[in-house]
Coordinates of N, CA and C in Angstrom, one line a residue:
M1 N 84.1 97.9 67.4 CA 84.1 96.9 68.4 C 83.1 97.3 69.5
T2 N 82.2 96.5 69.8 CA 81.2 96.8 70.9 C 81.7 96.2 72.2
L3 N 81.8 97.0 73.2 CA 82.3 96.6 74.5 C 81.2 96.7 75.5
S4 N 80.8 95.5 76.0 CA 79.7 95.4 77.0 C 80.4 95.5 78.4
V5 N 80.1 96.5 79.2 CA 80.7 96.7 80.5 C 79.6 96.8 81.5
A6 N 79.7 96.0 82.6 CA 78.7 95.9 83.6 C 78.6 97.2 84.4
Q7 N 77.5 97.5 85.0 CA 77.3 98.5 85.9 C 77.5 97.9 87.3
I8 N 78.3 98.6 88.1 CA 78.7 98.0 89.4 C 77.7 98.4 90.5
D9 N 77.5 97.5 91.5 CA 76.7 97.8 92.6 C 77.5 98.5 93.7
R10 N 76.9 99.2 94.6 CA 77.5 100.0 95.6 C 78.4 99.2 96.5
E11 N 78.0 98.0 96.9 CA 78.8 97.2 97.9 C 80.1 96.8 97.2
T12 N 80.0 96.3 96.0 CA 81.3 95.9 95.3 C 82.2 97.1 95.0
D13 N 81.6 98.2 94.7 CA 82.3 99.4 94.4 C 83.1 99.8 95.7
Q14 N 82.5 99.7 96.8 CA 83.2 100.0 98.1 C 84.3 99.0 98.4
L15 N 84.1 97.7 98.1 CA 85.1 96.7 98.3 C 86.4 97.0 97.6
V16 N 86.2 97.5 96.3 CA 87.4 97.7 95.5 C 88.2 98.9 96.0
G17 N 87.5 100.0 96.3 CA 88.2 101.2 96.7 C 88.6 102.1 95.6
E18 N 89.9 102.1 95.2 CA 90.4 103.0 94.2 C 90.2 102.5 92.8
W19 N 89.8 103.3 91.9 CA 89.5 103.0 90.5 C 90.3 103.9 89.6
L20 N 90.6 103.4 88.4 CA 91.2 104.2 87.4 C 90.4 104.2 86.1
P21 N 90.1 105.4 85.5 CA 89.4 105.4 84.2 C 90.3 104.7 83.2
L22 N 89.6 104.1 82.2 CA 90.3 103.3 81.2 C 91.3 104.1 80.5
S23 N 91.1 105.4 80.3 CA 92.1 106.2 79.6 C 93.4 106.2 80.4
E24 N 93.3 106.3 81.7 CA 94.5 106.3 82.6 C 95.2 105.0 82.6
V25 N 94.4 103.9 82.6 CA 95.0 102.5 82.5 C 95.8 102.4 81.2
A26 N 95.2 102.9 80.1 CA 95.9 102.8 78.8 C 97.2 103.6 78.8
G27 N 97.2 104.8 79.4 CA 98.4 105.6 79.6 C 99.4 104.9 80.4
R28 N 99.1 104.3 81.5 CA 100.0 103.6 82.4 C 100.6 102.4 81.7
L29 N 99.8 101.7 80.8 CA 100.3 100.5 80.1 C 101.0 100.8 78.8
G30 N 100.9 102.1 78.4 CA 101.5 102.5 77.2 C 100.7 102.0 76.0
L31 N 99.4 102.0 76.1 CA 98.6 101.4 75.0 C 97.6 102.5 74.6
S32 N 97.1 102.3 73.4 CA 96.0 103.1 72.9 C 94.7 102.7 73.7
I33 N 93.7 103.6 73.7 CA 92.5 103.3 74.4 C 91.8 102.1 73.7
G34 N 91.9 102.0 72.4 CA 91.4 100.8 71.7 C 92.0 99.5 72.2
R35 N 93.3 99.5 72.4 CA 94.0 98.3 72.9 C 93.6 98.0 74.3
A36 N 93.4 99.0 75.1 CA 93.0 98.9 76.5 C 91.5 98.3 76.5
K37 N 90.7 98.7 75.6 CA 89.3 98.1 75.5 C 89.4 96.7 75.2
Q38 N 90.4 96.3 74.3 CA 90.6 94.9 73.9 C 91.0 94.1 75.1
L39 N 91.8 94.6 76.0 CA 92.1 93.9 77.3 C 90.9 93.6 78.1
L40 N 89.9 94.5 78.1 CA 88.6 94.2 78.8 C 87.8 93.1 78.1
K41 N 87.8 93.3 76.8 CA 87.0 92.3 76.0 C 87.6 90.9 76.1
D42 N 88.9 90.8 76.1 CA 89.6 89.5 76.2 C 89.7 89.0 77.7
K43 N 89.1 89.7 78.6 CA 89.1 89.3 80.0 C 90.5 89.3 80.6
K44 N 91.4 90.1 80.1 CA 92.7 90.3 80.7 C 92.6 91.3 81.9
L45 N 91.6 92.2 81.8 CA 91.3 93.1 82.9 C 89.8 93.1 83.0
V46 N 89.3 93.7 84.1 CA 87.9 93.8 84.3 C 87.6 95.3 84.5
G47 N 86.7 95.9 83.8 CA 86.3 97.2 83.9 C 84.8 97.3 84.1
V48 N 84.3 98.3 84.8 CA 82.9 98.4 85.1 C 82.5 99.9 84.9
R49 N 81.2 100.1 84.8 CA 80.6 101.5 84.7 C 80.4 101.9 86.2
R50 N 80.8 103.1 86.5 CA 80.6 103.7 87.8 C 80.0 105.1 87.7
G51 N 79.3 105.3 86.6 CA 78.6 106.6 86.4 C 79.4 107.6 85.5
G52 N 80.6 107.3 85.2 CA 81.4 108.2 84.3 C 81.2 107.8 82.9
P53 N 81.9 108.5 82.0 CA 81.8 108.3 80.6 C 82.5 107.0 80.1
Q54 N 83.4 106.5 80.9 CA 84.2 105.4 80.4 C 84.3 104.3 81.5
P55 N 84.6 103.1 81.1 CA 84.8 102.0 82.1 C 85.9 102.4 83.0
E56 N 85.8 101.9 84.3 CA 86.9 102.1 85.2 C 87.4 100.7 85.7
V57 N 88.7 100.6 86.0 CA 89.4 99.4 86.4 C 89.9 99.6 87.8
P58 N 89.9 98.6 88.7 CA 90.5 98.7 90.0 C 92.0 99.1 89.9
A59 N 92.4 100.1 90.6 CA 93.8 100.6 90.5 C 94.8 99.5 90.9
V60 N 94.5 98.6 91.8 CA 95.4 97.5 92.2 C 95.7 96.5 91.0
F61 N 94.9 96.5 90.0 CA 95.1 95.7 88.8 C 96.4 96.1 88.0
I62 N 96.8 97.3 88.2 CA 98.0 97.9 87.5 C 99.1 98.0 88.4
A63 N 100.3 97.4 88.1 CA 101.5 97.6 88.9 C 102.5 98.2 88.0
G64 N 102.9 99.4 88.3 CA 103.9 100.1 87.4 C 103.3 100.3 86.0
N65 N 103.9 99.7 85.0 CA 103.4 99.9 83.7 C 102.9 98.6 83.1
D66 N 102.4 97.7 84.0 CA 101.9 96.4 83.5 C 100.7 96.0 84.3
V67 N 100.0 95.0 83.8 CA 98.9 94.3 84.5 C 99.5 93.4 85.6
V68 N 99.0 93.4 86.8 CA 99.5 92.5 87.9 C 99.7 91.1 87.4
K69 N 100.8 90.5 87.6 CA 101.1 89.2 87.1 C 100.2 88.2 87.8
G70 N 99.6 87.3 87.0 CA 98.7 86.3 87.4 C 97.2 86.7 87.4
L71 N 96.9 88.0 87.2 CA 95.5 88.5 87.2 C 94.8 88.0 86.0
P72 N 95.3 88.1 84.7 CA 94.6 87.7 83.6 C 94.2 86.2 83.6
G73 N 95.1 85.3 84.1 CA 94.8 83.9 84.2 C 93.7 83.7 85.2
T74 N 93.7 84.4 86.3 CA 92.7 84.2 87.3 C 91.3 84.7 86.8
L75 N 91.3 85.8 86.1 CA 90.1 86.3 85.5 C 89.5 85.3 84.5
T76 N 90.3 84.6 83.7 CA 89.9 83.6 82.8 C 89.3 82.4 83.5
V77 N 89.9 82.0 84.6 CA 89.4 80.9 85.4 C 88.0 81.2 86.0
L78 N 87.9 82.5 86.5 CA 86.6 82.9 87.1 C 85.5 83.0 86.0
A79 N 85.9 83.5 84.9 CA 84.9 83.5 83.8 C 84.5 82.1 83.4
D80 N 85.4 81.2 83.3 CA 85.1 79.8 83.0 C 84.2 79.2 84.0
A81 N 84.3 79.6 85.3 CA 83.5 79.1 86.4 C 82.1 79.8 86.4
G82 N 81.9 80.7 85.4 CA 80.5 81.3 85.3 C 80.4 82.6 86.0
Y83 N 81.5 83.2 86.5 CA 81.5 84.5 87.2 C 81.4 85.6 86.2
D84 N 80.4 86.5 86.3 CA 80.4 87.7 85.5 C 81.5 88.7 86.1
D85 N 81.6 89.8 85.4 CA 82.7 90.8 85.9 C 82.5 91.3 87.3
V86 N 81.2 91.6 87.7 CA 81.0 92.1 89.0 C 81.2 91.0 90.0
A87 N 80.7 89.8 89.8 CA 80.9 88.7 90.7 C 82.4 88.4 90.8
A88 N 83.2 88.5 89.7 CA 84.6 88.2 89.8 C 85.3 89.3 90.7
L89 N 84.9 90.5 90.5 CA 85.4 91.6 91.4 C 85.1 91.3 92.8
R90 N 83.9 91.0 93.1 CA 83.5 90.7 94.5 C 84.3 89.6 95.1
W91 N 84.6 88.5 94.3 CA 85.4 87.4 94.8 C 86.8 87.8 95.0
L92 N 87.4 88.6 94.1 CA 88.8 89.0 94.2 C 89.0 89.9 95.4
F93 N 88.0 90.7 95.8 CA 88.2 91.7 96.8 C 87.6 91.4 98.1
T94 N 87.0 90.2 98.3 CA 86.5 89.7 99.5 C 87.5 88.9 100.3
A95 N 87.7 89.3 101.6 CA 88.7 88.6 102.4 C 88.4 87.1 102.5
D96 N 89.5 86.3 102.5 CA 89.4 84.9 102.6 C 90.4 84.5 103.7
D97 N 89.9 84.1 104.8 CA 90.7 83.8 106.0 C 91.8 82.7 105.7
S98 N 91.5 81.9 104.7 CA 92.5 80.8 104.4 C 93.7 81.3 103.6
L99 N 93.6 82.5 103.1 CA 94.8 83.0 102.3 C 95.9 83.6 103.1
P100 N 95.8 84.4 104.1 CA 94.8 85.3 104.5 C 94.7 86.6 103.7
G101 N 93.6 87.3 103.8 CA 93.4 88.5 103.0 C 92.5 88.2 101.8
A102 N 92.4 89.2 101.0 CA 91.6 89.1 99.8 C 92.4 88.4 98.7
P103 N 91.8 87.7 97.8 CA 92.6 87.1 96.7 C 93.4 88.1 95.9
I104 N 92.9 89.3 95.7 CA 93.7 90.3 94.9 C 95.0 90.6 95.7
E105 N 94.9 90.6 97.0 CA 96.1 90.9 97.8 C 97.2 89.8 97.6
A106 N 96.7 88.6 97.6 CA 97.6 87.5 97.4 C 98.2 87.5 95.9
I107 N 97.4 87.9 95.0 CA 97.9 88.0 93.6 C 99.0 89.1 93.5
A108 N 98.7 90.2 94.1 CA 99.6 91.3 94.1 C 100.9 91.0 94.8
A109 N 100.8 90.1 95.8 CA 102.0 89.6 96.5 C 102.8 88.5 95.9
G110 N 102.3 88.1 94.6 CA 103.0 87.1 93.9 C 102.5 85.7 94.2
R111 N 101.4 85.5 94.9 CA 100.9 84.2 95.2 C 99.7 83.9 94.3
H112 N 99.8 84.2 93.0 CA 98.7 84.0 92.0 C 98.4 82.6 91.8
T113 N 99.4 81.7 91.8 CA 99.1 80.2 91.6 C 98.1 79.7 92.6
E114 N 98.3 80.0 93.9 CA 97.5 79.6 95.0 C 96.0 80.1 94.7
V115 N 95.9 81.4 94.3 CA 94.6 82.0 94.1 C 93.9 81.3 92.9
K116 N 94.7 81.1 91.9 CA 94.1 80.5 90.7 C 93.6 79.1 91.0
R117 N 94.3 78.3 91.9 CA 93.8 77.0 92.3 C 92.5 77.1 93.0
R118 N 92.3 78.1 93.8 CA 91.1 78.3 94.6 C 90.0 78.7 93.6
A119 N 90.3 79.5 92.6 CA 89.3 79.9 91.6 C 88.9 78.7 90.8
Q120 N 89.8 77.8 90.4 CA 89.5 76.6 89.7 C 88.5 75.7 90.5
A121 N 88.6 75.7 91.8 CA 87.8 74.8 92.6 C 86.3 75.4 92.6
L122 N 86.1 76.6 92.3 CA 84.8 77.2 92.2 C 83.9 76.6 91.1
A123 N 84.6 76.1 90.1 CA 83.8 75.6 89.0 C 83.2 74.2 89.3
F124 N 83.6 73.6 90.4 CA 83.1 72.3 90.7 C 82.1 72.2 91.8

């Protein structure tokens, strides 16, 4: 399986803050590294290259031993709206006064339906 992972720019990297290497994500989710790569390929998670040997995923995407509820659906909507991985990260981590806070904060707080609606509006 070939996994194409974007290289992240400095500004977006700083927006995200804490990152986890894919091997750690796999461990937390109780998955093999291959299955974790499949989550990236299926757009259930977003991982980017930050200079290390493996893709890294924003730490906030993992809650306990699962992917944050509502994140995969939001990532799918963003991809359908034409957002690549880096643009999706930028959107998720940029503050939105109408939420308030960044969309990822609202998703982590259980308000993923509201965020998904906003992401759907981006396609129009």
